[in-house]
mmCIF file of C-alpha atoms and ligand atoms in Angstrom:
data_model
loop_
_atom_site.group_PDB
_atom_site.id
_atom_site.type_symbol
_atom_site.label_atom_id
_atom_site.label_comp_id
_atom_site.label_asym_id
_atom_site.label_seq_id
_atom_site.Cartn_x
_atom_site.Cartn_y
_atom_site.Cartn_z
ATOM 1 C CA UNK I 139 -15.072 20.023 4.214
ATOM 2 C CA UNK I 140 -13.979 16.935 3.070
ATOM 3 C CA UNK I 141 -17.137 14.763 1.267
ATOM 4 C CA UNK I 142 -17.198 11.287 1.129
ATOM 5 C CA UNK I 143 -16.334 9.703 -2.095
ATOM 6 C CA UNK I 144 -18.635 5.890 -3.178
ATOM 7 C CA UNK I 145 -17.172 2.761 -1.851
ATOM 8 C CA UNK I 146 -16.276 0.516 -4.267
ATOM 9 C CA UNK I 147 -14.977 -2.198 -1.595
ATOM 10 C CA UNK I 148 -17.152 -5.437 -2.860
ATOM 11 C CA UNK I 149 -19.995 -6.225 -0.282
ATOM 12 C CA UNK I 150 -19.368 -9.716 -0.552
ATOM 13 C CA UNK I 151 -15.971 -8.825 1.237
ATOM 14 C CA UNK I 152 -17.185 -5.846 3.272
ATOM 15 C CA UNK I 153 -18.906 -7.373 6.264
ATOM 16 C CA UNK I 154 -17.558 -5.007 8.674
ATOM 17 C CA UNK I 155 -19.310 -2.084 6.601
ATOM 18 C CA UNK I 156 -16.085 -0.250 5.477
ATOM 19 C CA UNK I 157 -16.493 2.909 3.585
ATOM 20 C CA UNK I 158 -14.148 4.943 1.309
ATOM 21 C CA UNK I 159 -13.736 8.497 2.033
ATOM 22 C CA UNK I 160 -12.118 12.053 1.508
ATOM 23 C CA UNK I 161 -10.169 12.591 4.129
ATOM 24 C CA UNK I 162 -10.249 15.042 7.165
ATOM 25 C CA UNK I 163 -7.418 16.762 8.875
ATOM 26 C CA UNK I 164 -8.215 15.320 12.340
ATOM 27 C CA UNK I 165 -7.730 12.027 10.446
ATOM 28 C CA UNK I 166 -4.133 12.604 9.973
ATOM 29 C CA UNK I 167 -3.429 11.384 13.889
ATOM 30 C CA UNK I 168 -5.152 7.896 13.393
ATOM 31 C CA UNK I 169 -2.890 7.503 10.239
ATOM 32 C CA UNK I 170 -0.151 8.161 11.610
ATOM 33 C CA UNK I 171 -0.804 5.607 14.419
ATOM 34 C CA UNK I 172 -1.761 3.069 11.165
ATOM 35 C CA UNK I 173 1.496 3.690 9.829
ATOM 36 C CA UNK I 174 3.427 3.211 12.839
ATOM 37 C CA UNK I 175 1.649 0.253 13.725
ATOM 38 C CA UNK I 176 2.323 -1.811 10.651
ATOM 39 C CA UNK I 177 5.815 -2.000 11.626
ATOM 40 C CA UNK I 178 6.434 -1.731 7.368
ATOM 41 C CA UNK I 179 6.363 1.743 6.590
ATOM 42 C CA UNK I 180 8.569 4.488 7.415
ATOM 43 C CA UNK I 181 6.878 6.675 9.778
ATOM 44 C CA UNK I 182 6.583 9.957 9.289
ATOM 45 C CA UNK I 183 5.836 12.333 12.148
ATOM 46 C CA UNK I 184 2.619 12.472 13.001
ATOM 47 C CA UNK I 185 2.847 16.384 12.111
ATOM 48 C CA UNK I 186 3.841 15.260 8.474
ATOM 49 C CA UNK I 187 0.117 13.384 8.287
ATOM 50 C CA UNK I 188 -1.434 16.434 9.469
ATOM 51 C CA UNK I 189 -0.398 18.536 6.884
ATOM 52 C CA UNK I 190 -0.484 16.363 4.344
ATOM 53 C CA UNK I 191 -4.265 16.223 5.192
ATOM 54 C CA UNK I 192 -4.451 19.730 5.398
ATOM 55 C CA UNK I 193 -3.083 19.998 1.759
ATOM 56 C CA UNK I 194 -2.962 16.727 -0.302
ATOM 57 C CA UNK I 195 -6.900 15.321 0.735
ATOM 58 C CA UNK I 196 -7.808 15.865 -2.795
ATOM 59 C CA UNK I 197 -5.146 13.280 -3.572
ATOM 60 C CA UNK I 198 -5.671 10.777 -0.449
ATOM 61 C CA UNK I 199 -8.371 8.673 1.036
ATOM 62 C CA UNK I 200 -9.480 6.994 4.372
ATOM 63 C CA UNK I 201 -11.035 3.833 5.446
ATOM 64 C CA UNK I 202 -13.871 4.071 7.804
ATOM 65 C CA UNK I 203 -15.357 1.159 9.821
ATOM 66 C CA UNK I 204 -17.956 2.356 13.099
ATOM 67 C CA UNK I 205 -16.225 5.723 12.662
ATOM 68 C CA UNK I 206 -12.570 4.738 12.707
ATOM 69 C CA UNK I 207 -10.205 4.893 10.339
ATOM 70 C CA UNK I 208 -9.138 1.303 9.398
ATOM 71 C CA UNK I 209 -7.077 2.269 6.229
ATOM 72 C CA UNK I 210 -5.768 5.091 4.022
ATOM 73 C CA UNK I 211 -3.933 5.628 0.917
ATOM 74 C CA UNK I 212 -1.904 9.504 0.462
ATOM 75 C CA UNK I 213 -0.986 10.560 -2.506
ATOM 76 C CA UNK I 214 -0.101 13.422 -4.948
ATOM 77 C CA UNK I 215 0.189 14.523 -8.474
ATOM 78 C CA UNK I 216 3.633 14.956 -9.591
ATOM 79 C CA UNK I 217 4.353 18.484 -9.810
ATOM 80 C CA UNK I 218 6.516 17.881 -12.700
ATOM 81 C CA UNK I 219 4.163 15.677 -14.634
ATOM 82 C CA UNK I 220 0.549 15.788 -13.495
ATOM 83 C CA UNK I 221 -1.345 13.659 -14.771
ATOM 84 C CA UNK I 222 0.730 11.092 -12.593
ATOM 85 C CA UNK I 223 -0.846 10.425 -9.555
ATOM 86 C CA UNK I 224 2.028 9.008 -7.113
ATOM 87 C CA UNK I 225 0.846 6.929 -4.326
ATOM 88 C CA UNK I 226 3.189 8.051 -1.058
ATOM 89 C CA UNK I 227 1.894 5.432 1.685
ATOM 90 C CA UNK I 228 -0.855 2.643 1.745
ATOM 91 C CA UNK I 229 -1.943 0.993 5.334
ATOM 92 C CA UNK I 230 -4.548 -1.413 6.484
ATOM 93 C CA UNK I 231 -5.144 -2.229 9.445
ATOM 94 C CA UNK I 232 -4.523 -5.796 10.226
ATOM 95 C CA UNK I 233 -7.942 -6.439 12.010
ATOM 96 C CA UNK I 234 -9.489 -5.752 8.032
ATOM 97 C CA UNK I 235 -7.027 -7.216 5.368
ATOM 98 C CA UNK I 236 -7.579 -9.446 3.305
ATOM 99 C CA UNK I 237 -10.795 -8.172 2.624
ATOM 100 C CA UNK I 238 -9.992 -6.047 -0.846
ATOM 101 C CA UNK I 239 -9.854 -2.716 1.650
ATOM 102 C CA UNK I 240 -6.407 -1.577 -0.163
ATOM 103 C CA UNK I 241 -7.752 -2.640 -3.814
ATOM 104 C CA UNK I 242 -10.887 -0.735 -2.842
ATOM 105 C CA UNK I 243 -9.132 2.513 -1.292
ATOM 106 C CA UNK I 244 -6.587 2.494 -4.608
ATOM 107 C CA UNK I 245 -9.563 2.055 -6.671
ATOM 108 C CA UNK I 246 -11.676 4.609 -5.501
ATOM 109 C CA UNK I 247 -9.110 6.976 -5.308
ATOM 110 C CA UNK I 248 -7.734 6.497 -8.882
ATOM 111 C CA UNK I 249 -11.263 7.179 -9.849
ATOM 112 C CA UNK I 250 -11.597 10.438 -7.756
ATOM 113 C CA UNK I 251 -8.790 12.236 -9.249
ATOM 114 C CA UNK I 252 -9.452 13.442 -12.415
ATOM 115 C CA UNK I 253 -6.946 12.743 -15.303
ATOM 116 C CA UNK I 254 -4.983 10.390 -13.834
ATOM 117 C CA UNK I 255 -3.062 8.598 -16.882
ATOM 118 C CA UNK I 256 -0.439 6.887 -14.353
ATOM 119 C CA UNK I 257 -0.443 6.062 -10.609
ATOM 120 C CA UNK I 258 3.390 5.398 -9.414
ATOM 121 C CA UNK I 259 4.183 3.915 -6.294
ATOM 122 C CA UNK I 260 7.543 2.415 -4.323
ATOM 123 C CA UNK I 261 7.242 -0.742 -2.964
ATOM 124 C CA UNK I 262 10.528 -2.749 -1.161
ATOM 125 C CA UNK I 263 11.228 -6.247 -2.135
ATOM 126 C CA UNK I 264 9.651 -8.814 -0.235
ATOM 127 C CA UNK I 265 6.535 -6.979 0.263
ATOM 128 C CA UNK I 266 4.360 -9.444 -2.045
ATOM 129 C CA UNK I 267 0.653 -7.962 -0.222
ATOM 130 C CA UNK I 268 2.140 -4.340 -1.670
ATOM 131 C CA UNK I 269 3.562 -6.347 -5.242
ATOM 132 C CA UNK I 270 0.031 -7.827 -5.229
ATOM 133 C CA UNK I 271 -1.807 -4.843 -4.403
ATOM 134 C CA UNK I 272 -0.062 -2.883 -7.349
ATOM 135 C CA UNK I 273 -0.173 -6.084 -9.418
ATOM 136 C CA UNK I 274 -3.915 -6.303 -9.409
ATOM 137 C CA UNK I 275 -4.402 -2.843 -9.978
ATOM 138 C CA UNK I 276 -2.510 -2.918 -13.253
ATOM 139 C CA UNK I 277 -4.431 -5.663 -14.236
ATOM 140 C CA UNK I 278 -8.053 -4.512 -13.621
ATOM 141 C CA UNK I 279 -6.972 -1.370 -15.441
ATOM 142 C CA UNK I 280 -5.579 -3.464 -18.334
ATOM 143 C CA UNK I 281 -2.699 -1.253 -17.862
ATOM 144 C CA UNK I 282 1.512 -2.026 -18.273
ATOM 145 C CA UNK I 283 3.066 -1.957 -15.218
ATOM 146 C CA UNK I 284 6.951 -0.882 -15.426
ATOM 147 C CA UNK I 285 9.479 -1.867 -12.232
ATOM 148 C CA UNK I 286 12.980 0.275 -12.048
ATOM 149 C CA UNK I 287 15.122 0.996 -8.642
ATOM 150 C CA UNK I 288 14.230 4.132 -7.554
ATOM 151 C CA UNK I 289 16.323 4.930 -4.546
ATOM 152 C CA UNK I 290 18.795 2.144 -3.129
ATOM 153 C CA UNK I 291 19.864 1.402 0.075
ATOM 154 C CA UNK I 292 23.183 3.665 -0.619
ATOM 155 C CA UNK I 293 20.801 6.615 -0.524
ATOM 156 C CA UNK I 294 17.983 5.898 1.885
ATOM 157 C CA UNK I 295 20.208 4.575 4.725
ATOM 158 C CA UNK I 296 21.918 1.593 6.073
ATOM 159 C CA UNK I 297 18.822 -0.767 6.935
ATOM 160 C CA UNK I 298 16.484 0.447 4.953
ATOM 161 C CA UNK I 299 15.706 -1.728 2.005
ATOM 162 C CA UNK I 300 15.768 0.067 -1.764
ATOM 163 C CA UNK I 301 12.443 1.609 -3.095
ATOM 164 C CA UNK I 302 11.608 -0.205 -6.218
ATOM 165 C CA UNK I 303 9.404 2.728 -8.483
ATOM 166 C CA UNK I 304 5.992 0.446 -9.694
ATOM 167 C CA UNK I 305 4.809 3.012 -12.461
ATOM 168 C CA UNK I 306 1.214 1.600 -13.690
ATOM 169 C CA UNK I 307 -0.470 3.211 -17.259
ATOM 170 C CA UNK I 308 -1.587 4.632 -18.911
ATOM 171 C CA UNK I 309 -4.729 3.963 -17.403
ATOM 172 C CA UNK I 310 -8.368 3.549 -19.460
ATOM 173 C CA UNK I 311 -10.143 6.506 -19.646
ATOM 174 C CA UNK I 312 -12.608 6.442 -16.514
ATOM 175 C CA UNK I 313 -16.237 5.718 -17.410
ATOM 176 C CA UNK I 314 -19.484 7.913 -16.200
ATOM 177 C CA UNK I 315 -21.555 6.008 -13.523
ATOM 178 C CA UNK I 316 -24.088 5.240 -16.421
ATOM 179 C CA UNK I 317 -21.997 3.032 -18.549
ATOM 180 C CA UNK I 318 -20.887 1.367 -15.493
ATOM 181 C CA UNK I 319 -24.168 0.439 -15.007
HETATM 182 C C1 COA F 233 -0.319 -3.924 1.793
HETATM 183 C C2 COA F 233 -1.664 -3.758 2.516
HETATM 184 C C3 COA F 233 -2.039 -2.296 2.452
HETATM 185 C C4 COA F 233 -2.727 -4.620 1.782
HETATM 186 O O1 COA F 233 -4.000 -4.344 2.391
HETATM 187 P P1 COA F 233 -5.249 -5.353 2.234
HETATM 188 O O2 COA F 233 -6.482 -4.559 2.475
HETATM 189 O O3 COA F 233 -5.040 -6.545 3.055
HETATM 190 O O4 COA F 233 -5.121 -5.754 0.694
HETATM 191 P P2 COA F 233 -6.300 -6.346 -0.217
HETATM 192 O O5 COA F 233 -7.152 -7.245 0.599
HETATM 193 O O6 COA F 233 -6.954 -5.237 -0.955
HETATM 194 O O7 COA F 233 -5.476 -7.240 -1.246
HETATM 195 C C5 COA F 233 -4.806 -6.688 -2.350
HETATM 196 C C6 COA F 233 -3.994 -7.777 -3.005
HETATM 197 O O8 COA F 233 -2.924 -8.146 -2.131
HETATM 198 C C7 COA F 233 -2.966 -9.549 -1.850
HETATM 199 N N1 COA F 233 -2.519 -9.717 -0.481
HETATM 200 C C8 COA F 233 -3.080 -9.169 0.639
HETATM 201 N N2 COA F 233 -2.364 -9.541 1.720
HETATM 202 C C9 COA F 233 -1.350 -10.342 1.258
HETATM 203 C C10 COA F 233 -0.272 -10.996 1.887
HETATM 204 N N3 COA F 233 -0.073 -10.911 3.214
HETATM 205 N N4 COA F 233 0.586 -11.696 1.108
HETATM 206 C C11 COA F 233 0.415 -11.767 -0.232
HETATM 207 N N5 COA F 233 -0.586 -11.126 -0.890
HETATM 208 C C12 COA F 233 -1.454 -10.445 -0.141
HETATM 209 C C13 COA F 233 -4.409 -9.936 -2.059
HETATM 210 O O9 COA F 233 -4.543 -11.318 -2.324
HETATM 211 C C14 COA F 233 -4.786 -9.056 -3.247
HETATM 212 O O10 COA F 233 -4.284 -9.588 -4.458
HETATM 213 P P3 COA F 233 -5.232 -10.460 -5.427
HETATM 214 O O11 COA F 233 -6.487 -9.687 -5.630
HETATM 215 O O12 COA F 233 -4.402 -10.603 -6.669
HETATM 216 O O13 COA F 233 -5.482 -11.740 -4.710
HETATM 217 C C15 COA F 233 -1.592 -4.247 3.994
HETATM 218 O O14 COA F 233 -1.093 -5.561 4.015
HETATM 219 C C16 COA F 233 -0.713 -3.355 4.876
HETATM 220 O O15 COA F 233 -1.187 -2.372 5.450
HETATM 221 N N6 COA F 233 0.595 -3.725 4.998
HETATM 222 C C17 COA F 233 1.533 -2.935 5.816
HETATM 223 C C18 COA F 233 1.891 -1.618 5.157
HETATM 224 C C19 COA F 233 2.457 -1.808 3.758
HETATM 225 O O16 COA F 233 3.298 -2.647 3.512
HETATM 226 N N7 COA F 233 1.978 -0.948 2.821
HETATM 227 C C20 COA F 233 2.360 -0.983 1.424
HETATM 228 C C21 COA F 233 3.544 -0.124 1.179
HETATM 229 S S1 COA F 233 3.513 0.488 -0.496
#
């Protein structure tokens, strides 16, 4: 069902042959296991990657290296605004970062959904790989990149650092693969 989408991970930092793909259902378990094992994100129950899999693929993508998942971005279009493409949860695994695998997912999936004017995501302070990530998205996009609160601690627990909303636009409209070329 789900086709694979072109990798744009650099092969000068891609010597473990990681591809970019749509993602399956089945692939919702290895996520899930990503996402618990970077200790960083909440994690979800491993039902919730399921489904989203099931239902949000159009809007998510996988990292494959010798068949395994070694990275995936979810996301969604806001259902109130969609042409905003809000990225839910980003995860590398730590035997492949540093290697442009999150740029490359981001990328690629920005570029698979059509109409995408902005991409939103929440990162918590102190994550500078996530402030980077976002950071260097905006600016191969030559796009403004906008930082407000979007849920503090009072509302997402005691413990849990606030969600600071990175909203990143409007984005350049996407070129066809020949004037890439
Ligand atoms: C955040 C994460 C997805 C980045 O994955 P990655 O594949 O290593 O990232 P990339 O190699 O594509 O690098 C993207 C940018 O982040 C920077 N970066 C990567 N790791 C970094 C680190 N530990 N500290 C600071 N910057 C870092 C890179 O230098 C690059 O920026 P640049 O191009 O301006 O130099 C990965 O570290 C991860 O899974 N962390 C745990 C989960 C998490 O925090 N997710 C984000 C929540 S929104």
């Amino acid at each position: 069902m789900a086709a694979p989408v072109v990798s744009p991970v650099r092969a000068a930092s891609n010597p473990g042959q990681v591809t970019i793909e749509a993602p399956r259902v089945a692939d919702g378990v290895a996520c899930w296991r990503l996402a618990v094992a970077t200790g960083a994100l909440d994690a979800n129950s491993r039902y919730a990657y399921l489904l989203w899999f099931r239902d949000f693929a159009e809007t998510s993508v996988v990292a494959r290296r010798d068949g395994a998942v070694v990275g995936f971005v979810t996301g969604y279009r806001r259902p109130d605004e969609p042409s905003t493409l809000m990225v839910w949860q980003v995860a590398v695994s730590a035997s492949v970062r540093g290697r442009g695998v999150a740029a490359g997912l981001l990328a690629a999936l920005a570029d698979r959904v059509p109409g995408v004017a902005h991409v939103e995501a929440t990162v918590t302070p102190g994550n500078s790989a996530s402030e980077a990530l976002f950071s260097r998205f905006a600016r191969e996009r030559a796009a403004g990149l906008v930082r407000r609160e979007l849920f503090g601690s009072d509302l997402l627990g005691v413990g849990h650092e606030p969600e600071v909303l990175f909203r990143i636009g409007p984005l350049a409209q996407q070129k066809s693969g020949k004037e890439r070329e």
